[in-house]
Short mmCIF file of C-alpha atoms in Angstrom, two decimals:
data_model
loop_
_atom_site.label_atom_id
_atom_site.label_comp_id
_atom_site.label_asym_id
_atom_site.label_seq_id
_atom_site.Cartn_x
_atom_site.Cartn_y
_atom_site.Cartn_z
CA UNK A 29 56.93 101.22 222.93
CA UNK A 30 56.41 97.59 222.15
CA UNK A 31 55.85 96.60 218.45
CA UNK A 32 54.42 93.21 217.67
CA UNK A 33 56.28 90.91 215.26
CA UNK A 34 53.39 90.96 212.79
CA UNK A 35 53.51 94.71 212.46
CA UNK A 36 57.29 94.68 212.05
CA UNK A 37 57.02 92.13 209.22
CA UNK A 38 54.32 94.15 207.49
CA UNK A 39 56.45 97.30 207.59
CA UNK A 40 59.40 95.44 206.17
CA UNK A 41 57.33 94.13 203.25
CA UNK A 42 56.07 97.63 202.51
CA UNK A 43 59.64 98.89 202.25
CA UNK A 44 60.96 96.00 200.06
CA UNK A 45 58.03 95.77 197.59
CA UNK A 46 58.87 98.89 195.45
CA UNK A 47 62.46 97.76 194.93
CA UNK A 48 61.28 94.29 193.88
CA UNK A 49 58.92 95.77 191.28
CA UNK A 50 61.68 97.98 189.78
CA UNK A 51 64.08 95.04 189.52
CA UNK A 52 61.46 92.97 187.78
CA UNK A 53 60.81 95.69 185.17
CA UNK A 54 64.52 96.08 184.49
CA UNK A 55 64.91 92.35 183.85
CA UNK A 56 61.99 92.34 181.43
CA UNK A 57 63.48 95.26 179.39
CA UNK A 58 66.82 93.48 179.09
CA UNK A 59 65.27 90.45 177.38
CA UNK A 60 65.95 90.22 173.56
CA UNK A 61 63.25 92.00 171.63
CA UNK A 62 62.90 89.21 169.06
CA UNK A 63 59.65 87.32 169.75
CA UNK A 64 60.03 83.85 171.13
CA UNK A 65 58.96 81.21 168.69
CA UNK A 66 56.78 78.34 169.58
CA UNK A 67 57.98 74.75 169.42
CA UNK A 68 55.54 74.07 166.60
CA UNK A 69 56.96 76.93 164.52
CA UNK A 70 60.52 75.73 165.12
CA UNK A 71 59.59 72.25 164.03
CA UNK A 72 58.21 73.52 160.72
CA UNK A 73 61.29 75.69 159.93
CA UNK A 74 63.64 72.69 160.25
CA UNK A 75 62.04 71.07 157.20
CA UNK A 76 62.37 74.18 154.99
CA UNK A 77 65.11 74.45 152.36
CA UNK A 78 68.24 76.50 153.10
CA UNK A 79 68.22 80.08 151.72
CA UNK A 80 69.77 80.75 148.27
CA UNK A 81 73.26 82.35 148.01
CA UNK A 82 71.73 85.54 146.57
CA UNK A 83 69.36 85.83 149.53
CA UNK A 84 72.24 85.27 151.93
CA UNK A 85 74.30 87.95 150.16
CA UNK A 86 71.38 90.40 150.31
CA UNK A 87 70.93 89.72 154.01
CA UNK A 88 74.67 90.15 154.58
CA UNK A 89 74.69 93.52 152.83
CA UNK A 90 71.61 94.56 154.87
CA UNK A 91 73.40 93.90 158.16
CA UNK A 92 76.53 95.64 156.79
CA UNK A 93 74.41 98.74 156.22
CA UNK A 94 72.94 98.42 159.69
CA UNK A 95 76.38 98.11 161.27
CA UNK A 96 77.78 101.01 159.19
CA UNK A 97 74.76 103.14 160.09
CA UNK A 98 74.02 104.33 156.59
CA UNK A 99 70.47 105.22 157.54
CA UNK A 100 71.66 108.26 159.44
CA UNK A 101 72.95 109.90 156.23
CA UNK A 102 76.56 109.99 157.44
CA UNK A 103 79.02 110.65 154.55
CA UNK A 104 81.80 108.70 156.26
CA UNK A 105 79.63 105.63 156.66
CA UNK A 106 78.57 105.76 152.98
CA UNK A 107 82.19 105.91 151.88
CA UNK A 108 83.08 102.97 154.08
CA UNK A 109 80.25 100.97 152.53
CA UNK A 110 81.49 101.73 149.00
CA UNK A 111 85.02 100.72 149.96
CA UNK A 112 83.73 97.46 151.38
CA UNK A 113 81.78 96.66 148.20
CA UNK A 114 84.80 97.64 146.04
CA UNK A 115 87.04 95.24 147.90
CA UNK A 116 84.59 92.40 147.34
CA UNK A 117 84.64 93.12 143.57
CA UNK A 118 88.44 93.22 143.44
CA UNK A 119 88.60 89.81 145.03
CA UNK A 120 86.96 88.34 141.92
CA UNK A 121 89.62 87.64 139.18
CA UNK A 122 89.06 89.51 135.91
CA UNK A 123 90.08 88.50 132.39
CA UNK A 124 92.02 91.25 130.61
CA UNK A 125 92.52 91.90 126.89
CA UNK A 126 95.69 90.16 125.56
CA UNK A 127 98.44 92.04 123.73
CA UNK A 128 98.31 89.76 120.69
CA UNK A 129 95.34 88.35 118.87
CA UNK A 130 97.66 85.61 117.60
CA UNK A 131 101.35 84.74 117.84
CA UNK A 132 103.50 82.97 115.29
CA UNK A 133 105.23 83.50 111.94
CA UNK A 134 104.20 85.41 108.84
CA UNK A 135 105.87 86.34 105.55
CA UNK A 136 105.69 89.90 104.29
CA UNK A 137 106.93 91.44 101.07
CA UNK A 138 109.83 93.82 101.75
CA UNK A 139 109.64 96.80 99.39
CA UNK A 140 112.67 98.31 97.69
CA UNK A 141 114.67 100.94 99.66
CA UNK A 142 113.29 99.64 102.98
CA UNK A 143 115.68 98.04 105.44
CA UNK A 144 114.57 94.87 107.19
CA UNK A 145 114.45 96.76 110.50
CA UNK A 146 112.23 99.39 108.87
CA UNK A 147 109.69 96.67 108.13
CA UNK A 148 109.91 95.28 111.67
CA UNK A 149 109.34 98.73 113.20
CA UNK A 150 106.42 99.44 110.86
CA UNK A 151 104.66 96.14 111.63
CA UNK A 152 105.29 96.55 115.36
CA UNK A 153 103.71 100.00 115.21
CA UNK A 154 100.58 98.62 113.54
CA UNK A 155 100.20 95.90 116.18
CA UNK A 156 100.93 98.31 119.03
CA UNK A 157 98.20 100.71 117.92
CA UNK A 158 95.81 97.77 117.53
CA UNK A 159 96.57 96.57 121.07
CA UNK A 160 96.04 100.05 122.46
CA UNK A 161 92.74 100.46 120.62
CA UNK A 162 91.53 97.12 121.98
CA UNK A 163 92.39 98.20 125.52
CA UNK A 164 95.09 95.57 125.89
CA UNK A 165 96.80 95.16 129.25
CA UNK A 166 100.58 95.52 129.12
CA UNK A 167 100.78 93.02 131.98
CA UNK A 168 98.95 90.32 130.00
CA UNK A 169 101.92 89.29 127.83
CA UNK A 170 102.40 85.54 127.87
CA UNK A 171 99.44 84.64 130.11
CA UNK A 172 96.65 84.53 127.51
CA UNK A 173 95.10 87.66 128.95
CA UNK A 174 94.76 86.41 132.57
CA UNK A 175 96.48 88.92 134.78
CA UNK A 176 94.40 88.69 137.95
CA UNK A 177 93.48 92.03 139.48
CA UNK A 178 96.13 94.06 137.65
CA UNK A 179 94.93 97.30 136.17
CA UNK A 180 94.11 97.46 132.46
CA UNK A 181 96.71 99.98 131.32
CA UNK A 182 98.60 100.39 128.05
CA UNK A 183 101.27 103.06 128.21
CA UNK A 184 103.48 104.49 125.49
CA UNK A 185 106.94 103.01 125.94
CA UNK A 186 109.07 105.96 124.89
CA UNK A 187 112.71 105.23 125.59
CA UNK A 188 111.89 101.79 127.04
CA UNK A 189 112.11 98.26 125.76
CA UNK A 190 109.46 97.50 123.15
CA UNK A 191 106.44 95.78 124.67
CA UNK A 192 105.34 93.82 121.58
CA UNK A 193 107.91 91.40 120.22
CA UNK A 194 108.44 91.47 116.45
CA UNK A 195 111.61 90.28 114.67
CA UNK A 196 112.79 89.09 111.26
CA UNK A 197 114.40 85.85 110.15
CA UNK A 198 117.08 87.04 107.71
CA UNK A 199 118.23 90.46 106.51
CA UNK A 200 117.50 91.76 103.03
CA UNK A 201 119.55 94.70 101.71
CA UNK A 202 117.71 97.99 101.04
CA UNK A 203 117.97 97.52 97.25
CA UNK A 204 116.55 93.98 97.49
CA UNK A 205 112.90 92.98 97.72
CA UNK A 206 110.90 89.84 98.37
CA UNK A 207 110.07 87.44 101.16
CA UNK A 208 110.89 88.56 104.70
CA UNK A 209 109.85 86.18 107.50
CA UNK A 210 108.63 87.90 110.67
CA UNK A 211 108.03 86.47 114.11
CA UNK A 212 105.26 87.89 116.32
CA UNK A 213 105.27 87.31 120.07
CA UNK A 214 106.40 83.77 120.83
CA UNK A 215 107.07 83.34 117.09
CA UNK A 216 110.35 85.26 117.51
CA UNK A 217 111.83 82.21 119.23
CA UNK A 218 111.45 80.21 115.99
CA UNK A 219 113.33 82.66 113.74
CA UNK A 220 116.79 81.15 114.21
CA UNK A 221 115.91 78.19 111.99
CA UNK A 222 115.03 80.62 109.20
CA UNK A 223 118.36 82.39 109.51
CA UNK A 224 120.06 79.05 108.87
CA UNK A 225 117.50 77.48 106.51
CA UNK A 226 117.45 77.40 102.73
CA UNK A 227 116.47 80.38 100.61
CA UNK A 228 115.75 81.01 96.93
CA UNK A 229 116.92 84.13 95.11
CA UNK A 230 116.73 85.67 91.66
CA UNK A 231 119.52 88.17 90.93
CA UNK A 232 120.30 90.35 87.95
CA UNK A 233 124.03 90.38 87.15
CA UNK A 234 125.91 92.88 85.02
CA UNK A 235 129.35 91.99 83.67
CA UNK A 236 132.19 94.43 83.09
CA UNK A 237 132.00 96.54 86.26
CA UNK A 238 132.40 96.15 90.03
CA UNK A 239 131.28 98.55 92.76
CA UNK A 240 132.42 99.12 96.33
CA UNK A 241 129.29 97.45 97.74
CA UNK A 242 129.05 94.81 94.97
CA UNK A 243 125.56 96.10 94.13
CA UNK A 244 123.99 99.15 92.48
CA UNK A 245 124.34 101.32 95.58
CA UNK A 246 128.15 101.57 95.51
CA UNK A 247 130.56 103.53 93.33
CA UNK A 248 132.18 101.81 90.37
CA UNK A 249 135.77 100.95 91.28
CA UNK A 250 136.66 98.37 88.60
CA UNK A 251 135.89 97.91 84.94
CA UNK A 252 136.94 95.08 82.66
CA UNK A 253 136.18 93.73 79.20
CA UNK A 254 133.56 91.00 78.88
CA UNK A 255 133.58 90.62 75.07
CA UNK A 256 135.12 87.14 75.21
CA UNK A 257 131.93 85.77 76.80
CA UNK A 258 129.83 84.47 73.94
CA UNK A 259 126.54 83.49 75.55
CA UNK A 260 124.67 82.86 78.78
CA UNK A 261 123.76 79.22 78.15
CA UNK A 262 126.47 76.58 77.94
CA UNK A 263 127.26 75.26 74.47
CA UNK A 264 128.55 71.91 75.74
CA UNK A 265 126.80 70.55 78.80
CA UNK A 266 129.07 69.24 81.55
CA UNK A 267 132.23 70.89 80.19
CA UNK A 268 133.80 73.91 81.87
CA UNK A 269 133.70 76.72 79.36
CA UNK A 270 134.72 80.25 80.36
CA UNK A 271 133.13 81.67 77.24
CA UNK A 272 129.64 81.01 78.62
CA UNK A 273 128.11 81.89 81.96
CA UNK A 274 126.61 78.45 82.52
CA UNK A 275 129.99 76.90 81.74
CA UNK A 276 131.54 78.05 85.05
CA UNK A 277 128.58 77.61 87.39
CA UNK A 278 129.38 73.98 88.20
CA UNK A 279 132.25 75.24 90.40
CA UNK A 280 129.78 77.05 92.62
CA UNK A 281 127.51 74.15 93.50
CA UNK A 282 127.81 72.34 96.81
CA UNK A 283 129.89 73.54 99.76
CA UNK A 284 132.22 76.37 98.75
CA UNK A 285 134.50 78.92 100.40
CA UNK A 286 133.21 82.47 100.34
CA UNK A 287 134.60 85.85 101.43
CA UNK A 288 131.82 88.20 102.63
CA UNK A 289 131.53 91.66 101.03
CA UNK A 290 133.31 94.61 102.64
CA UNK A 291 129.96 96.31 103.16
CA UNK A 292 128.37 93.59 105.27
CA UNK A 293 127.40 93.00 108.89
CA UNK A 294 130.04 90.30 109.48
CA UNK A 295 132.02 91.01 112.65
CA UNK A 296 135.82 91.05 112.65
CA UNK A 297 137.60 91.77 115.96
CA UNK A 298 134.36 93.02 117.49
CA UNK A 299 133.58 95.48 114.67
CA UNK A 300 131.38 95.06 111.62
CA UNK A 301 133.06 95.10 108.22
CA UNK A 302 131.04 98.05 106.94
CA UNK A 303 132.39 100.09 109.87
CA UNK A 304 135.95 99.42 108.71
CA UNK A 305 134.95 100.36 105.17
CA UNK A 306 133.28 103.63 106.15
CA UNK A 307 135.95 104.84 108.56
CA UNK A 308 138.80 104.77 106.03
CA UNK A 309 139.23 106.55 102.71
CA UNK A 310 140.86 103.62 100.96
CA UNK A 311 139.43 100.19 101.67
CA UNK A 312 139.82 97.28 99.28
CA UNK A 313 140.21 93.54 99.25
CA UNK A 314 143.49 91.85 98.45
CA UNK A 315 143.49 90.78 94.79
CA UNK A 316 145.25 87.46 95.43
CA UNK A 317 142.77 84.70 94.76
CA UNK A 318 144.19 81.89 96.88
CA UNK A 319 142.23 80.89 99.96
CA UNK A 320 144.77 82.36 102.38
CA UNK A 321 144.99 85.87 101.00
CA UNK A 322 141.46 86.29 99.62
CA UNK A 323 140.26 87.27 103.07
CA UNK A 324 142.70 90.15 103.63
CA UNK A 325 141.35 93.68 103.70
CA UNK A 326 143.86 96.53 103.52
CA UNK A 327 142.69 99.79 105.05
CA UNK A 328 144.89 102.82 104.76
CA UNK A 329 144.92 106.48 105.69
CA UNK A 330 147.52 109.21 105.86
CA UNK A 331 148.95 107.92 109.11
CA UNK A 332 149.10 104.12 108.86
CA UNK A 333 148.04 100.97 107.06
CA UNK A 334 145.78 98.44 108.77
CA UNK A 335 145.22 94.88 107.57
CA UNK A 336 142.00 93.18 108.61
CA UNK A 337 141.57 89.47 108.02
CA UNK A 338 138.07 88.65 106.80
CA UNK A 339 137.24 85.08 107.79
CA UNK A 340 136.62 82.80 104.81
CA UNK A 341 133.34 81.03 105.44
CA UNK A 342 131.88 77.75 104.29
CA UNK A 343 128.52 78.15 102.58
CA UNK A 344 126.37 75.72 100.65
CA UNK A 345 124.75 76.32 97.27
CA UNK A 346 122.17 73.66 96.46
CA UNK A 347 121.40 74.81 92.93
CA UNK A 348 122.50 77.64 90.67
CA UNK A 349 121.65 78.40 87.06
CA UNK A 350 121.75 81.34 84.64
CA UNK A 351 119.01 82.55 82.35
CA UNK A 352 117.95 85.36 80.06
CA UNK A 353 114.37 85.89 81.28
CA UNK A 354 112.83 87.23 84.50
CA UNK A 355 109.58 85.79 85.81
CA UNK A 356 106.59 88.10 86.08
CA UNK A 357 106.24 87.77 89.87
CA UNK A 358 109.92 88.72 90.25
CA UNK A 359 109.44 91.90 88.23
CA UNK A 360 106.29 92.81 90.18
CA UNK A 361 108.22 92.35 93.42
CA UNK A 362 110.56 95.14 92.39
CA UNK A 363 114.06 94.63 91.00
CA UNK A 364 116.48 97.51 90.48
CA UNK A 365 117.58 98.43 86.97
CA UNK A 366 121.31 98.97 87.44
CA UNK A 367 121.87 101.15 84.39
CA UNK A 368 118.98 103.50 85.12
CA UNK A 369 120.00 103.64 88.76
CA UNK A 370 123.56 104.75 87.94
CA UNK A 371 122.29 107.34 85.48
CA UNK A 372 119.86 108.76 88.04
CA UNK A 373 122.56 108.95 90.71
CA UNK A 374 124.94 110.71 88.30
CA UNK A 375 122.26 113.29 87.46
CA UNK A 376 121.52 113.91 91.14
CA UNK A 377 125.20 114.37 91.94
CA UNK A 378 125.57 116.84 89.08
CA UNK A 379 122.60 118.83 90.39
CA UNK A 380 124.11 118.88 93.88
CA UNK A 381 127.37 120.22 92.49
CA UNK A 382 125.57 123.08 90.74
CA UNK A 383 123.73 124.10 93.92
CA UNK A 384 126.75 123.71 96.22
CA UNK A 385 127.82 127.34 95.74
CA UNK A 386 124.36 128.60 96.68
CA UNK A 387 124.38 126.44 99.80
CA UNK A 388 127.78 127.85 100.82
CA UNK A 389 126.50 131.41 100.43
CA UNK A 390 123.46 130.54 102.52
CA UNK A 391 125.63 129.25 105.36
CA UNK A 392 127.67 132.49 105.35
CA UNK A 393 124.69 134.84 105.75
CA UNK A 394 123.76 136.37 109.10
CA UNK A 395 120.56 138.03 110.23
CA UNK A 396 120.18 141.10 112.49
CA UNK A 397 120.77 139.03 115.64
CA UNK A 398 124.01 137.61 114.29
CA UNK A 399 122.58 134.11 113.78
CA UNK A 400 123.68 132.11 110.76
CA UNK A 401 121.07 131.17 108.20
CA UNK A 402 122.40 127.94 106.75
CA UNK A 403 122.26 125.70 109.80
CA UNK A 404 118.69 124.48 109.29
CA UNK A 405 119.41 123.86 105.63
CA UNK A 406 122.48 121.83 106.52
CA UNK A 407 120.52 119.73 109.01
CA UNK A 408 117.71 119.18 106.53
CA UNK A 409 120.16 118.12 103.84
CA UNK A 410 121.85 115.72 106.25
CA UNK A 411 118.50 114.13 107.12
CA UNK A 412 117.66 113.76 103.42
CA UNK A 413 120.92 111.91 102.85
CA UNK A 414 120.15 109.57 105.74
CA UNK A 415 116.80 108.71 104.15
CA UNK A 416 118.48 107.72 100.90
CA UNK A 417 118.35 108.95 97.33
CA UNK A 418 115.13 107.15 96.40
CA UNK A 419 112.01 105.70 97.92
CA UNK A 420 110.05 102.63 96.88
CA UNK A 421 108.16 104.59 94.23
CA UNK A 422 111.01 106.59 92.68
CA UNK A 423 113.78 103.97 92.62
CA UNK A 424 114.53 102.91 89.00
CA UNK A 425 113.15 99.41 88.41
CA UNK A 426 113.02 96.90 85.60
CA UNK A 427 109.63 97.18 83.92
CA UNK A 428 107.35 94.33 82.92
CA UNK A 429 108.06 94.86 79.21
CA UNK A 430 111.81 94.55 79.83
CA UNK A 431 111.96 91.01 81.24
CA UNK A 432 114.28 89.65 78.52
CA UNK A 433 117.98 90.12 79.34
CA UNK A 434 121.04 89.92 77.14
CA UNK A 435 124.76 90.18 77.78
CA UNK A 436 126.30 91.86 79.66
CA UNK A 437 123.21 91.26 81.84
CA UNK A 438 121.73 87.92 82.82
CA UNK A 439 119.49 86.40 85.50
CA UNK A 440 120.96 84.17 88.19
CA UNK A 441 118.73 81.70 90.05
CA UNK A 442 120.23 80.52 93.36
CA UNK A 443 119.04 78.07 96.00
CA UNK A 444 121.38 78.21 98.99
CA UNK A 445 121.77 77.77 102.72
CA UNK A 446 121.99 80.41 105.43
CA UNK A 447 124.88 82.86 105.48
CA UNK A 448 125.38 82.93 101.69
CA UNK A 449 126.02 86.37 100.17
CA UNK A 450 124.70 86.56 96.62
CA UNK A 451 126.84 89.66 96.04
CA UNK A 452 130.00 87.70 96.84
CA UNK A 453 128.80 84.82 94.68
CA UNK A 454 128.35 87.18 91.72
CA UNK A 455 131.78 88.70 92.29
CA UNK A 456 133.41 85.27 92.27
CA UNK A 457 131.51 84.21 89.12
CA UNK A 458 132.79 87.32 87.34
CA UNK A 459 136.33 86.50 88.41
CA UNK A 460 135.96 82.92 87.14
CA UNK A 461 134.76 84.29 83.79
CA UNK A 462 137.90 86.42 83.52
CA UNK A 463 136.15 89.75 84.09
CA UNK A 464 134.32 91.56 86.90
CA UNK A 465 130.63 91.49 87.80
CA UNK A 466 128.12 93.27 90.04
CA UNK A 467 124.71 92.25 91.31
CA UNK A 468 122.40 95.07 90.23
CA UNK A 469 119.11 93.65 91.57
CA UNK A 470 117.91 90.93 93.93
CA UNK A 471 114.59 89.31 94.89
CA UNK A 472 114.14 86.64 97.54
CA UNK A 473 111.47 84.34 96.16
CA UNK A 474 111.31 81.73 98.94
CA UNK A 475 112.36 81.24 102.54
CA UNK A 476 111.48 77.97 104.22
CA UNK A 477 107.82 77.19 103.42
CA UNK A 478 107.04 80.83 102.56
CA UNK A 479 106.92 81.82 98.89
CA UNK A 480 106.77 85.18 97.16
CA UNK A 481 103.19 84.95 95.90
CA UNK A 482 101.88 84.41 99.46
CA UNK A 483 103.89 87.20 101.10
CA UNK A 484 101.76 90.01 102.54
CA UNK A 485 102.16 93.15 100.41
CA UNK A 486 102.53 96.60 101.95
CA UNK A 487 99.02 97.68 100.93
CA UNK A 488 97.70 94.77 103.03
CA UNK A 489 99.69 95.58 106.16
CA UNK A 490 96.80 95.94 108.60
CA UNK A 491 96.33 94.36 112.01
CA UNK A 492 93.40 92.25 110.80
CA UNK A 493 95.27 90.78 107.84
CA UNK A 494 98.53 90.30 109.76
CA UNK A 495 96.81 88.30 112.50
CA UNK A 496 94.74 86.44 109.93
CA UNK A 497 97.96 85.34 108.20
CA UNK A 498 99.54 84.33 111.49
CA UNK A 499 96.56 82.16 112.46
CA UNK A 500 96.45 80.58 109.00
CA UNK A 501 100.17 79.72 109.15
CA UNK A 502 99.70 78.28 112.63
CA UNK A 503 97.00 75.93 111.33
CA UNK A 504 98.74 74.90 108.12
CA UNK A 505 102.37 74.68 109.26
CA UNK A 506 102.00 73.97 112.97
CA UNK A 507 103.77 77.13 114.15
CA UNK A 508 101.57 77.51 117.22
#
């Protein structure tokens, strides 16, 4: 059968046409759904201002939600969105709360019976609680509170190095009161100059007795007559006169040799002197007064004798004078009354002797389980001894109506350099007078630019007042 070319072409077109239509529809569906803009519209958009950063951020977050598929209610996608937003917040640096409100130097009033380290620990505790209450960051020390993206945490540092730095610039004995310079934060680096700088003291001296510690706290080990001393003031100015206190003081002005007390923190062969004194039953200084032998300490026990050489040190006394009156601010600071102190200690020791038998009976008693009763009592008694016989309220002090002194007591005003022991100075003055002497009370009235009347009293030890003092000192003395 013969088919004409026209018919064959028509049949071919009929077969190809459906496929062509399907291909055309597929191409149209693949085109981007966004409507094509006209050239006129595009021309107008070029002249418009660029979108604001907030609009751009909103648009960015919209497309993040679209990509994460949050519209489908998926929990996983919601969590991923929150994590993404959290990371963007962490990238922004935050300013944390600093440990200190201010750093520098302050002067506080050290109460009687407190050690210098007791004061440091007490002040540090106040500032630590303040930092914790403010939400301070323990990582913000030294960077003015800028610690980047570190977490704002303030942990208790039990058994670890103290986080807040507080130190003192010169030890005062427990039975001394007065100015104690403290460094806070970076102020601790400036304390060395106060250890070596000049200081002013007022001491109460009692002639005729000497104690183991050269102050009221020790036991009396020497007694001597002082009746040949006629007065405190010198009768003839400029002439050495051992019958008056002022008559021998000229030998103690300027640079002098001094032997530190046995009960002191001076190190000899790697050990402090008070450790030598407490370990042995019989510890005393050599009585020879020449410079070579004055520094010998003989320690003895049942087995052997040990000689420890105390180094003789050069100290400088700028001014020293004796008087018969105590200033009012010195008395208010708190100065121990040596006589009342010894009487109180004697009474307490007598009471302990009376109750010793009862304590022994208590330690020998057993309960039904066979456990001894006296152990807790022994521990409690040991802790009480560690705390001391008196506190700042009960320690016997010189009262305001008892500011006038007479022999064998007198007031000693000393201005000296660092490293000077007033106890040793009093001991040497007594020796020069031909008797013995003990320092029964001491007040530090000035250290560097800090004076007693400006020292922060214990009732004012609060974080607000401590930092206020530090900032004021920074402005006035340039400690910043």
